[in-house]
């Protein structure tokens, strides 16, 4: 992830220089704000990628001496199904309709949207702790092998 972090750091630097130059020469607040937000979003992605690189170390794609075989094996956990994206969309629609029709509907939509986003984020939060604390040796390993369905070619 080191390469991606450097790429997004470069994008963030570009937007910072562009926002400063645009704000200095144009004196127009909307474009300056848009470029500043673009700078902040690119900075956030670059920060996340740097933290992940420091936490997990270099991947095979980051090493010059890596072979194709180094990337083989299970990739990660991908959830099989989730109701939360549909609930999130429903909350966004109700919130948008509430902006048009009244504050009471917007508050309901905001509540549904907040609960859905929280459910989406925390849906699999305790998955690793639950799997490592479950008793049973052989049955647990067979469950673990069946739940990993995505493999690298």
CSV table of C-alpha atoms in Angstrom, one decimal, residues 56 76-85 115-132 143 147 149:
chain,number,residue,atom,x,y,z
A,56,UNK,CA,0.2,-4.7,8.1
A,76,UNK,CA,-10.0,-11.5,3.0
A,77,UNK,CA,-13.4,-11.9,4.4
A,78,UNK,CA,-16.2,-10.8,2.1
A,79,UNK,CA,-19.7,-10.8,3.6
A,80,UNK,CA,-22.1,-13.1,1.8
A,81,UNK,CA,-25.3,-11.0,2.3
A,82,UNK,CA,-26.4,-7.9,4.2
A,83,UNK,CA,-29.6,-6.1,4.6
A,84,UNK,CA,-27.9,-2.8,5.6
A,85,UNK,CA,-27.3,-1.4,2.1
A,115,UNK,CA,-29.1,3.3,12.3
A,116,UNK,CA,-28.4,1.7,8.9
A,117,UNK,CA,-24.9,3.2,8.6
A,118,UNK,CA,-24.1,2.0,12.2
A,119,UNK,CA,-25.4,-1.5,11.4
A,120,UNK,CA,-23.4,-1.6,8.2
A,121,UNK,CA,-20.2,-0.5,9.9
A,122,UNK,CA,-20.6,-2.8,13.0
A,123,UNK,CA,-22.2,-5.8,11.3
A,124,UNK,CA,-19.1,-7.9,11.4
A,125,UNK,CA,-17.2,-6.0,14.1
A,126,UNK,CA,-16.8,-9.0,16.5
A,127,UNK,CA,-16.3,-11.6,13.8
A,128,UNK,CA,-12.6,-12.3,14.5
A,129,UNK,CA,-12.9,-12.3,18.3
A,130,UNK,CA,-15.9,-14.7,18.1
A,131,UNK,CA,-14.1,-17.1,15.8
A,132,UNK,CA,-10.9,-17.3,17.9
A,143,UNK,CA,-15.9,-24.0,9.3
A,147,UNK,CA,-16.2,-19.6,5.0
A,149,UNK,CA,-14.7,-18.7,-0.6
